[in-house]
Coordinates of N, CA and C and ligand atoms in Angstrom, one line a residue:
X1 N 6.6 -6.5 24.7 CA 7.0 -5.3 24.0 C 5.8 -4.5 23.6
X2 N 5.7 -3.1 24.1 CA 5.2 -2.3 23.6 C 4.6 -2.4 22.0
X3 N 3.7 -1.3 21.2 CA 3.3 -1.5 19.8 C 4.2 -0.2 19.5
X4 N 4.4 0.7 20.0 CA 5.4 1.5 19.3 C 6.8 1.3 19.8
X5 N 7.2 0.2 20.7 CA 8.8 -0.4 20.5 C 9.2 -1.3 19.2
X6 N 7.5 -2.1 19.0 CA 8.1 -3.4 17.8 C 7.9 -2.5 16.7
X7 N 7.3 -1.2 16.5 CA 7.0 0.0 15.6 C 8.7 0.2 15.2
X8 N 9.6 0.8 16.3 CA 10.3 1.1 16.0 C 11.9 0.4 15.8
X9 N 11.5 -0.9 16.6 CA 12.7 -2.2 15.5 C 12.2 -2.4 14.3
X10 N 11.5 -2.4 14.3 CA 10.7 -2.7 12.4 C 11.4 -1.5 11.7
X11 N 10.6 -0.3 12.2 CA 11.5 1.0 11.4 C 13.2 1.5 11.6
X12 N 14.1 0.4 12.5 CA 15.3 0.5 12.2 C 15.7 -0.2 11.3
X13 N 14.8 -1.3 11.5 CA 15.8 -2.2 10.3 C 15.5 -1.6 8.9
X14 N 14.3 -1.4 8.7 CA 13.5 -0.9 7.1 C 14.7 0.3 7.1
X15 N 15.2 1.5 7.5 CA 16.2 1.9 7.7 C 17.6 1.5 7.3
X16 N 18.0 0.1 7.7 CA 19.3 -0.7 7.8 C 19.5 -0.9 6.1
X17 N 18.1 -2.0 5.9 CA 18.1 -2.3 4.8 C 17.9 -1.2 3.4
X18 N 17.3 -0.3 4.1 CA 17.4 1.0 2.8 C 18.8 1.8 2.5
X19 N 19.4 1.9 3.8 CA 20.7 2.4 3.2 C 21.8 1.5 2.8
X20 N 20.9 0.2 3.1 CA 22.0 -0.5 2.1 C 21.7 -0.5 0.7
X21 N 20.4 -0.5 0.7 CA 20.5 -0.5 -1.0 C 20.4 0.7 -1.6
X22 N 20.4 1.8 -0.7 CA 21.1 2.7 -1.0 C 20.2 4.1 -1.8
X23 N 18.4 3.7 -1.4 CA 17.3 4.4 -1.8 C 16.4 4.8 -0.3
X24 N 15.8 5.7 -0.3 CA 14.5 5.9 0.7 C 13.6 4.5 0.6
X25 N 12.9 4.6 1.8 CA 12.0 3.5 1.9 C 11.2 4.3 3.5
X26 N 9.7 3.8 2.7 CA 8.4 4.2 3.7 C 8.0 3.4 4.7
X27 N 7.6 3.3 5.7 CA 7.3 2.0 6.1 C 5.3 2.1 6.3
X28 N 4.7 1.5 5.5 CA 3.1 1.3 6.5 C 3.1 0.6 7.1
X29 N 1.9 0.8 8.1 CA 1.8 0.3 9.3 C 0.4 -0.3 8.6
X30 N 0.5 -1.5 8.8 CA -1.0 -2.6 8.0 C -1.8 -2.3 9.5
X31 N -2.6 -1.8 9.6 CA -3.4 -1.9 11.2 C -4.9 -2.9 10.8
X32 N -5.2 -2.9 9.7 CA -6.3 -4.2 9.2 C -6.4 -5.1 10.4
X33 N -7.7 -5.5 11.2 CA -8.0 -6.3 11.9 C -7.2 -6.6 12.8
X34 N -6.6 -5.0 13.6 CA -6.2 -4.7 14.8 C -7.1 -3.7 15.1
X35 N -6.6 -3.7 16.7 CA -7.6 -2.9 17.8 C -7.2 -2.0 17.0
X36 N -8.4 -0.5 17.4 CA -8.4 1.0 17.5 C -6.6 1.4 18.2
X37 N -7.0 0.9 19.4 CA -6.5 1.2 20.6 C -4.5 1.3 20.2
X38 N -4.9 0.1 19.3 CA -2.8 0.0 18.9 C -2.8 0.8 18.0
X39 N -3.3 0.9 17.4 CA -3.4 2.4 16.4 C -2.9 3.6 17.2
X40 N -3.9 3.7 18.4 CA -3.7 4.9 18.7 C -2.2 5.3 19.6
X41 N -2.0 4.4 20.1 CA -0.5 4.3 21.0 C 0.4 4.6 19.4
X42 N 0.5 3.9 18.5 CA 1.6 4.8 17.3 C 0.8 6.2 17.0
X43 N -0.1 6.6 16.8 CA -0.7 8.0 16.6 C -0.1 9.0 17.3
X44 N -0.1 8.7 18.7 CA 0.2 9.6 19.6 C 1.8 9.9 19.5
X45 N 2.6 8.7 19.2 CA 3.8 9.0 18.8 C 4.5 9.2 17.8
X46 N 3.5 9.9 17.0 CA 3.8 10.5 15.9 C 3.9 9.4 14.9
X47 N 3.5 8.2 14.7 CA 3.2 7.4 13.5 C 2.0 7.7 12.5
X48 N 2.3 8.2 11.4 CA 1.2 9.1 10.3 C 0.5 8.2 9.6
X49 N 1.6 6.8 9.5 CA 0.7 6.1 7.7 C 0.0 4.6 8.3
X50 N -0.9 4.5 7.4 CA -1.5 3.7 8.3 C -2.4 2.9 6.9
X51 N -2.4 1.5 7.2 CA -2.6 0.7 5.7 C -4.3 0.0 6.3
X52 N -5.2 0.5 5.5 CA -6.6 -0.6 5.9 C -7.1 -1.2 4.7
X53 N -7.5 -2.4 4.8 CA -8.1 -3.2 3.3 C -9.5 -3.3 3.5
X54 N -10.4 -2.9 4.5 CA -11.6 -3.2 4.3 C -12.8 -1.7 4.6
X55 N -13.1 -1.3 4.0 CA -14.0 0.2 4.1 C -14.6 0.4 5.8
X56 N -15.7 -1.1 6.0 CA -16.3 -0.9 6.9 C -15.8 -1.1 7.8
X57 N -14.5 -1.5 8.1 CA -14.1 -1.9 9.5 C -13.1 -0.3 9.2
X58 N -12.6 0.4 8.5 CA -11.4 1.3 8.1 C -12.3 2.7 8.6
X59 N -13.5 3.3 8.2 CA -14.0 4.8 8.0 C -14.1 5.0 9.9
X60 N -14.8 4.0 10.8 CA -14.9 4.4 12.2 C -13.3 4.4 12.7
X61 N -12.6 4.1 12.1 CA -11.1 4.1 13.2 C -10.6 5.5 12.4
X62 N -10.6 5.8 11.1 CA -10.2 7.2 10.5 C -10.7 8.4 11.2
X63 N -12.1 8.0 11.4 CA -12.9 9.0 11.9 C -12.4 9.6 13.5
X64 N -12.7 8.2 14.1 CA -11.9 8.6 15.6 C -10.8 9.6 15.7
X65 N -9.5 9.0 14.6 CA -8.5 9.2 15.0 C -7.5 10.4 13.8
X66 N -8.5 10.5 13.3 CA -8.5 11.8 12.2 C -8.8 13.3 13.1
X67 N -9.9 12.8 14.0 CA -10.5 13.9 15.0 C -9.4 14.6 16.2
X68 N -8.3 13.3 16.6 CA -7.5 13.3 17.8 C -6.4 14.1 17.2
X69 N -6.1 13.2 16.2 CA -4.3 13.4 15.4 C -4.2 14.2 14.1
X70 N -3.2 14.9 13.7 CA -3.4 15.9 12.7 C -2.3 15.0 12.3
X71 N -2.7 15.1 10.4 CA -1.5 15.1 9.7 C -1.5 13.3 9.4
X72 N -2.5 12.6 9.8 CA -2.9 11.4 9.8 C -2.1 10.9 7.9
X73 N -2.3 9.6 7.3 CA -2.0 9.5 5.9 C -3.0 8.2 6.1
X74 N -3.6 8.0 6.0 CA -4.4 6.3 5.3 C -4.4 5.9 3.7
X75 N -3.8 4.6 3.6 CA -4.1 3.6 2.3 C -4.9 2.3 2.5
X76 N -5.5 2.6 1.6 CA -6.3 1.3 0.9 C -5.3 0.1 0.3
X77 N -5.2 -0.7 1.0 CA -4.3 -1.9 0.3 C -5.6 -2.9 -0.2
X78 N -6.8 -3.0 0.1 CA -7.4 -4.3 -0.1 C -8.5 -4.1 -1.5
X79 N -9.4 -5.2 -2.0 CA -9.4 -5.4 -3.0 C -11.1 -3.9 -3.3
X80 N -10.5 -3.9 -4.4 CA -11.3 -2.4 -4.4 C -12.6 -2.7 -4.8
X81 N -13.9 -2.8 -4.2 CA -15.2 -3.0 -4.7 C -16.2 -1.9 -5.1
X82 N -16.4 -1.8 -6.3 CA -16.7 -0.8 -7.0 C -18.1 0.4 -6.0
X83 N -18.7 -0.6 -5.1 CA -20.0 0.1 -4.8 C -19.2 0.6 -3.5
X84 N -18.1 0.3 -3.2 CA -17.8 1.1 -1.8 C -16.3 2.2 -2.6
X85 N -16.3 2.1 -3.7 CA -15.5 3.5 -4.2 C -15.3 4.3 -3.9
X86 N -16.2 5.8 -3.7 CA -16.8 6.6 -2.9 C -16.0 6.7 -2.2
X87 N -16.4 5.9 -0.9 CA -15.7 6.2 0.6 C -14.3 5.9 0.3
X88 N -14.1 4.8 -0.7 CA -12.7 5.2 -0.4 C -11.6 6.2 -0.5
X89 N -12.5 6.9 -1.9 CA -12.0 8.0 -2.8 C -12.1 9.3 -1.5
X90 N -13.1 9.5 -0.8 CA -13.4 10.2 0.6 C -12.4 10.2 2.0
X91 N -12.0 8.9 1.9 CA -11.3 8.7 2.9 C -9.9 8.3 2.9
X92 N -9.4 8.0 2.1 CA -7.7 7.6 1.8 C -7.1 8.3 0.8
X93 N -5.7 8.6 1.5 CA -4.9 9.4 0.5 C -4.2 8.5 -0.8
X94 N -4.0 7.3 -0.5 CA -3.2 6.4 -1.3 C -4.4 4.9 -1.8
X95 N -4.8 4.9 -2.5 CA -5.2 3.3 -3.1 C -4.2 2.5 -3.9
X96 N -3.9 1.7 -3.5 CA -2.8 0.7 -3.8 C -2.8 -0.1 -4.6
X97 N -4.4 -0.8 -4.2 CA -4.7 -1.8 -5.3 C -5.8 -1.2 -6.6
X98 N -5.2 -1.1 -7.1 CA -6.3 -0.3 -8.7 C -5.8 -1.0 -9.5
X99 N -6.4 -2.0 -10.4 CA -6.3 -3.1 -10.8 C -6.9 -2.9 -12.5
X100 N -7.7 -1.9 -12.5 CA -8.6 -2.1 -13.7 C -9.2 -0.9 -14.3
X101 N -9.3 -0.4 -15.4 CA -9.1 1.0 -16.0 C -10.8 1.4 -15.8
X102 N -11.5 0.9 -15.5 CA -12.9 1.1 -15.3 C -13.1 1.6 -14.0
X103 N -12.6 1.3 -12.8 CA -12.4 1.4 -11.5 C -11.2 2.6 -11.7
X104 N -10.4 2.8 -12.5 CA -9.5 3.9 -12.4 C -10.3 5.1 -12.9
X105 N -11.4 5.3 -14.0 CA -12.5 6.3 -14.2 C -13.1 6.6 -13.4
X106 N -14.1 5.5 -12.4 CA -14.4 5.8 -11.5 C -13.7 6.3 -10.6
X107 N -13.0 6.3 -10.1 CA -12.0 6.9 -9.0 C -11.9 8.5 -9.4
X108 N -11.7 9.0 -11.0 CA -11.4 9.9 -11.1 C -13.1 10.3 -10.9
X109 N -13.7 10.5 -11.3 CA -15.2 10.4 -11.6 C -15.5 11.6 -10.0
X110 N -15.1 10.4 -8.5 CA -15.3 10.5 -7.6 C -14.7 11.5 -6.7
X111 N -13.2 11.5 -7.4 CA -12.3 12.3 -7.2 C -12.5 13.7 -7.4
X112 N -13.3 13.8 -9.0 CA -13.7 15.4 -9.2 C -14.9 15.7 -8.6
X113 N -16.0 14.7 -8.4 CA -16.9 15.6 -7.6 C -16.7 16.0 -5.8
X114 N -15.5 15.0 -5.4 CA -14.8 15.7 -4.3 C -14.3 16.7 -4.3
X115 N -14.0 17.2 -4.9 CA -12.7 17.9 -5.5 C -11.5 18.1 -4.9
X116 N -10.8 16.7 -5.1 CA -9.4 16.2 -4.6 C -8.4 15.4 -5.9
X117 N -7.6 15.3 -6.2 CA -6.6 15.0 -6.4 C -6.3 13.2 -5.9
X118 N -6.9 12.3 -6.6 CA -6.3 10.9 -5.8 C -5.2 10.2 -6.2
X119 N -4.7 9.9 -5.3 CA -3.1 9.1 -5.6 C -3.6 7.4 -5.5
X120 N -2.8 6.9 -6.6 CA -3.3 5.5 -6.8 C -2.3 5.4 -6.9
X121 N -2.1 3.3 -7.3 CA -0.5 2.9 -7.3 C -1.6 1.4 -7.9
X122 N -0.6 0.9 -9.5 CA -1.2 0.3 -9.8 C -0.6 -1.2 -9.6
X123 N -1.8 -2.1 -8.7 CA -1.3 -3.3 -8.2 C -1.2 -4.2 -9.6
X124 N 0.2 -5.0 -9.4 CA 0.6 -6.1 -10.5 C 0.4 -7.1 -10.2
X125 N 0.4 -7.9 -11.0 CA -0.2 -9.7 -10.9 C 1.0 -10.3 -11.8
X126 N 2.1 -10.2 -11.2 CA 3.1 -10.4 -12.1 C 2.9 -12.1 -12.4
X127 N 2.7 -12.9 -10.9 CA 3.2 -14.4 -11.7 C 1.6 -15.2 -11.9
X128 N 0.9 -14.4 -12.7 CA -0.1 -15.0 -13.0 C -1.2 -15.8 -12.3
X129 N -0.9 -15.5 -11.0 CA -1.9 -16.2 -10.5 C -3.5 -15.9 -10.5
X130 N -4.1 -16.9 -10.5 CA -5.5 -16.8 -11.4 C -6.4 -15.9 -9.9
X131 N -6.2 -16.7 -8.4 CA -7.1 -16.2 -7.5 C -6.8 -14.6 -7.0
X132 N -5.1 -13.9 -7.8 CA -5.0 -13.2 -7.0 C -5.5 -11.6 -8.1
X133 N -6.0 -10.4 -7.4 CA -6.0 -8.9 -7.8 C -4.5 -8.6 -8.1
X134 N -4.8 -7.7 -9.4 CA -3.6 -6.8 -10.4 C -3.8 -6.9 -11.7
X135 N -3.4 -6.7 -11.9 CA -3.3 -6.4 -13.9 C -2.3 -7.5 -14.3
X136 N -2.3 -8.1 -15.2 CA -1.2 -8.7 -16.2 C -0.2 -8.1 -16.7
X137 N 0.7 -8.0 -16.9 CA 2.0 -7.2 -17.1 C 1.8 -6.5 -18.7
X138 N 1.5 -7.3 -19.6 CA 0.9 -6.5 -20.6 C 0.1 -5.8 -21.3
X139 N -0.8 -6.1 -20.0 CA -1.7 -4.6 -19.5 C -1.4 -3.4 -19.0
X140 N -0.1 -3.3 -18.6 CA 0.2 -2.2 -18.0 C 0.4 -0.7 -18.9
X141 N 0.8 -0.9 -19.8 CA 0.9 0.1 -20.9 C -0.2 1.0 -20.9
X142 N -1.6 0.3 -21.3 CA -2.4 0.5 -21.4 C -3.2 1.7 -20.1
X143 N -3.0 0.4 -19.2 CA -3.8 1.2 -17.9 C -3.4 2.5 -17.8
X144 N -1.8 2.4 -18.1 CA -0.9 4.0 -17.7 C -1.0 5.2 -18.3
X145 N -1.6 4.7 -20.1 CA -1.4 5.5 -21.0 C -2.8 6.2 -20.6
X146 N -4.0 5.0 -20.3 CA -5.3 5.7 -20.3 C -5.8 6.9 -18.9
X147 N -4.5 6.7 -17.7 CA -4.5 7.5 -16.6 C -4.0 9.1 -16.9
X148 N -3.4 9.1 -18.1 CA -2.9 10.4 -18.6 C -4.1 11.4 -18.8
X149 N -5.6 10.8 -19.1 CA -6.2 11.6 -19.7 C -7.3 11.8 -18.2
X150 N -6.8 11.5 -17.2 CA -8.2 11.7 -15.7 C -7.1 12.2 -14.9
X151 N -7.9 14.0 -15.5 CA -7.8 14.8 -14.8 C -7.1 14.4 -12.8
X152 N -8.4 14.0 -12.5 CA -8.1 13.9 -10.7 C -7.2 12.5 -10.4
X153 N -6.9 12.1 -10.9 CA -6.0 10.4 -10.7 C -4.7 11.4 -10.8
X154 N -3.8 10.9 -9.8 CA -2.2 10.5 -9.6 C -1.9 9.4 -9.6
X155 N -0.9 8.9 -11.2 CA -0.5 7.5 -10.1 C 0.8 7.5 -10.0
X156 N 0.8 6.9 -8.5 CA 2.5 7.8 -8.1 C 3.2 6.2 -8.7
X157 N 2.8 5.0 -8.6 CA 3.4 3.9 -8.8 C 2.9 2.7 -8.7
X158 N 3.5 1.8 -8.2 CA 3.1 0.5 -8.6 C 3.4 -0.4 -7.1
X159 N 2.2 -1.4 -7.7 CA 2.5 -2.3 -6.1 C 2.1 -3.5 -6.4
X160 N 2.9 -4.8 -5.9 CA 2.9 -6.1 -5.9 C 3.2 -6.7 -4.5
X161 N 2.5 -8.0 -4.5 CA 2.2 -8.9 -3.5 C 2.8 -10.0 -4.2
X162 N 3.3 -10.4 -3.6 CA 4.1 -11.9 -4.7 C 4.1 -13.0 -4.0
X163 N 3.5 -14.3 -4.3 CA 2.7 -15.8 -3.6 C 3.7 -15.5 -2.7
X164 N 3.2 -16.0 -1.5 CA 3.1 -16.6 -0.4 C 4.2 -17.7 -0.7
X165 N 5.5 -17.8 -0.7 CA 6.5 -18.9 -0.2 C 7.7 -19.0 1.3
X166 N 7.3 -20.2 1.8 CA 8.0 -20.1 2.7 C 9.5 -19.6 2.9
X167 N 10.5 -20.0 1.3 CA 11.2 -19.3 0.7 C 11.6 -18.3 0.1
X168 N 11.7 -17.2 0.7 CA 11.3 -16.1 -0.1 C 12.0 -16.1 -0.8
X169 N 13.5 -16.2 -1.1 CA 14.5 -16.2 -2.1 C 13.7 -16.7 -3.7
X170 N 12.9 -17.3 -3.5 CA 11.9 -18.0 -5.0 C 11.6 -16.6 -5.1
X171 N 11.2 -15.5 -4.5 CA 10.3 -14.6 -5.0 C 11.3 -13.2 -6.2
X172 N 12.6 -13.7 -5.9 CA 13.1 -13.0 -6.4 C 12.9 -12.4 -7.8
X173 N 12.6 -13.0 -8.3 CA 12.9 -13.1 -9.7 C 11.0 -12.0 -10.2
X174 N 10.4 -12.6 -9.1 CA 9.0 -11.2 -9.1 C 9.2 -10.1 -8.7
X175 N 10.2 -10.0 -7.5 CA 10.7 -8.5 -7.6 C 11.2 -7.6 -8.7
X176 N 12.6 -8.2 -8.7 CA 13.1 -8.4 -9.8 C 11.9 -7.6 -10.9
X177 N 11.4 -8.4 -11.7 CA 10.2 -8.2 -12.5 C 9.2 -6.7 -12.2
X178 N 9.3 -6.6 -11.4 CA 8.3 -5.4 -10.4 C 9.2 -4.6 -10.4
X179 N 10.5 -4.6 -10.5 CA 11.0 -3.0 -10.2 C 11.6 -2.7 -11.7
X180 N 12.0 -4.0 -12.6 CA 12.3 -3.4 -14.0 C 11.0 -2.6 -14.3
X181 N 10.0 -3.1 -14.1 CA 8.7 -2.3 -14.6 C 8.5 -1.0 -14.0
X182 N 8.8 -1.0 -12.6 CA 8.7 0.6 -12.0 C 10.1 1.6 -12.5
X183 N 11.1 1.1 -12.5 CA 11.9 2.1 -13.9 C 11.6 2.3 -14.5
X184 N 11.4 1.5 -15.7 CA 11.1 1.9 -17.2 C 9.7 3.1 -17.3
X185 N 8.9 3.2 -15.6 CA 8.0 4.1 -15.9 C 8.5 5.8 -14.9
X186 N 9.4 5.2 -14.2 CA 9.8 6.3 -13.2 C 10.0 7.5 -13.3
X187 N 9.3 8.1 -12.3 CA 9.5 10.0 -12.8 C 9.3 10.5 -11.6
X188 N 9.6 11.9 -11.6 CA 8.9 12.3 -9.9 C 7.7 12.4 -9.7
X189 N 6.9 12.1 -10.1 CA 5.4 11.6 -9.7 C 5.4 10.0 -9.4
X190 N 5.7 9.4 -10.9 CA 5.5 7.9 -10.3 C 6.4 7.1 -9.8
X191 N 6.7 7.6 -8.4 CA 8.0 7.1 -7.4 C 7.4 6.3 -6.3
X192 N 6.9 5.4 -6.5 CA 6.3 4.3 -5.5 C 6.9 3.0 -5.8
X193 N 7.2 2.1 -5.1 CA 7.1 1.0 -5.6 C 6.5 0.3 -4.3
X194 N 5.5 -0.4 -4.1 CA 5.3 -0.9 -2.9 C 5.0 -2.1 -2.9
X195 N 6.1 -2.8 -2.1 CA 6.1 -4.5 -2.2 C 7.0 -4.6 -0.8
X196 N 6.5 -6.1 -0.5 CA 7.6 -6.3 0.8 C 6.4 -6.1 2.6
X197 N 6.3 -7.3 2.8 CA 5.5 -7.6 4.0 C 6.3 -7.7 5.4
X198 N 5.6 -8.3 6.8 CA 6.3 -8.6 7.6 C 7.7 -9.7 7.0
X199 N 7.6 -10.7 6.4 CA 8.5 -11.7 6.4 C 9.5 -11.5 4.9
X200 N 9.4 -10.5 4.4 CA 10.1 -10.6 3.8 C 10.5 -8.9 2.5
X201 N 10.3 -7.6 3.8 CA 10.4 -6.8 3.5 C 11.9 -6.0 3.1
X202 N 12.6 -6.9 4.5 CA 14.7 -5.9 3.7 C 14.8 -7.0 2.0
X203 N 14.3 -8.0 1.8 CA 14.5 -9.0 0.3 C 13.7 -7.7 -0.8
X204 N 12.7 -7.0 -0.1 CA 12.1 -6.4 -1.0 C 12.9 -4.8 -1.4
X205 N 13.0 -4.6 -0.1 CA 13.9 -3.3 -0.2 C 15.0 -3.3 -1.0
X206 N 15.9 -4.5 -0.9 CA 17.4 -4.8 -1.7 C 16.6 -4.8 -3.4
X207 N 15.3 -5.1 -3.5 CA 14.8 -5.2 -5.1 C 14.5 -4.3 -5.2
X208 N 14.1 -2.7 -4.8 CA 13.9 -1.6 -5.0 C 12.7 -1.0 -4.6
X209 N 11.9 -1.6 -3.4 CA 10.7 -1.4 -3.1 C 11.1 0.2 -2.3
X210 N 10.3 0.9 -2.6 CA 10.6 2.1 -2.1 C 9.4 2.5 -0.7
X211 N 8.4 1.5 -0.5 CA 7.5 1.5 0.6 C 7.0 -0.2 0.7
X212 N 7.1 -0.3 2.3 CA 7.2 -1.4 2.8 C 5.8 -1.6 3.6
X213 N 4.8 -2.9 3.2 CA 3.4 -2.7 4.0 C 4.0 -3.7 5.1
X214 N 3.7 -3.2 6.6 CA 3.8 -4.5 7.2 C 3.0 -4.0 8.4
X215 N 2.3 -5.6 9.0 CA 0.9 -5.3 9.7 C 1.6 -6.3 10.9
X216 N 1.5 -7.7 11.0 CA 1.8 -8.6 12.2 C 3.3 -8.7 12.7
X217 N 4.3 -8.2 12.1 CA 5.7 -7.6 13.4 C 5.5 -6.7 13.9
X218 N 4.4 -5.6 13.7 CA 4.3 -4.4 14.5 C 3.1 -4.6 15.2
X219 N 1.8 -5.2 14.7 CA 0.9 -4.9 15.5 C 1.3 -6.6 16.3
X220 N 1.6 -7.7 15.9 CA 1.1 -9.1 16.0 C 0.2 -9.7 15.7
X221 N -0.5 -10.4 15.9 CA -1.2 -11.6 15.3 C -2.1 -10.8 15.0
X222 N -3.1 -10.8 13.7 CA -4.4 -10.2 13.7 C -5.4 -10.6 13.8
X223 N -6.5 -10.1 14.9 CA -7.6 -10.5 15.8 C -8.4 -11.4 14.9
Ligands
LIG1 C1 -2.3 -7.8 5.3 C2 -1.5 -7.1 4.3 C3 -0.2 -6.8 4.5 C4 0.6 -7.0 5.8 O1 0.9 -8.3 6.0 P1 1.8 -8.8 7.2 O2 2.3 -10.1 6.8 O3 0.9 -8.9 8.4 O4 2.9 -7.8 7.4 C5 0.5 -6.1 3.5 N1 -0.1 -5.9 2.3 C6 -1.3 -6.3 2.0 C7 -1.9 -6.0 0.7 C8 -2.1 -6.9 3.0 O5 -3.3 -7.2 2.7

């Protein structure tokens, strides 16, 4: 199969399962530690969003394919390192994972001497896991209240990755958890909720995820 056929059963079903639960849903395209080249076969067919976690492998494929295609969208999903900020702040419209109010300054910091506007989405660490990037849930107040006062920050919403079980049905109860929290803050700016991978994105959708990251059912295995 083609990369813009498995592109586009992935985006029927994300479809299927959004009008069942009865909200919009986005789909990224994780292209991380895939060719250029499958990138560019969804480019050409008009596929806009496109998800990278690592700076140096992410700015040469934007660059390429920012030059070919108009109207491109890139996000940062991966863990944000303060000395490669900058580029990111330069090069993606969406940062996903913003984890920490110091890294959210800087962003704005970066933001104004670009002079752009950056949209962030604040990643949650709902079940406590010690190895993983996000905030603690009772951090969140905080982070939100202190993004009110930087100027160039948007944060449109919120995003969670929830362990790794071969069961996803266990994960419920972190969705669950992840979308009471994206209500209680919801407005028409902060309308994101982004949760929900290859294996277990219509369970995310049915819990309110309003954008779906998924990289290996569209591209396959990553190199
Ligand atoms: C790699 C990655 C994905 C995509 O995972 P798949 O299982 O390949 O769909 C989604 N979100 C984040 C944050 C990732 O790092």
């Amino acid at each position: 199969m083609s990369i813009i056929e498995s592109y586009n059963n992935i985006y029927s079903e994300v479809l299927k399962c959004s009008k069942k639960a009865g909200h919009n849903v986005e789909l990224l395209a994780v292209s991380k530690n895939q060719d250029i080249s499958k990138m560019e076969e969804l480019a050409c067919n008009n596929v806009l969003m496109f998800g990278e976690s690592k700076v140096q492998e992410a700015l040469p494929k934007i660059e390429y394919l920012s030059n070919k295609y108009n109207n491109l969208d890139f996000h940062f999903i991966g863990k944000v390192q303060t000395n490669k900020l900058k580029k990111i702040v330069e090069y993606f419209n969406l940062i996903h994972s913003v984890d920490r109010q110091d890294v959210l300054k800087l962003i704005n910091n970066y933001a104004c001497e670009l002079g752009k506007k950056q949209n962030v989405l604040i990643q949650l660490n709902i079940a406590c896991e010690t190895q993983k990037n996000g905030i603690a849930v009772e951090n969140l107040d905080d982070i939100l209240n202190a993004s009110a006062a930087l100027e160039n920050v948007v944060v449109k919403g919120l995003m969670f990755m929830p362990p790794y079980e071969e069961d996803i049905t266990k994960n419920i109860k972190y969705f669950d958890m992840a979308n009471s929290l994206f209500n209680k803050y919801k407005s028409n700016t902060f309308n994101t909720l982004s949760m929900g991978m290859s294996h277990d994105f219509c369970l995310a959708i049915e819990y309110g995820a309003t954008l779906v990251r998924v990289g290996t059912n569209i591209f396959g295995e990553r190199l």
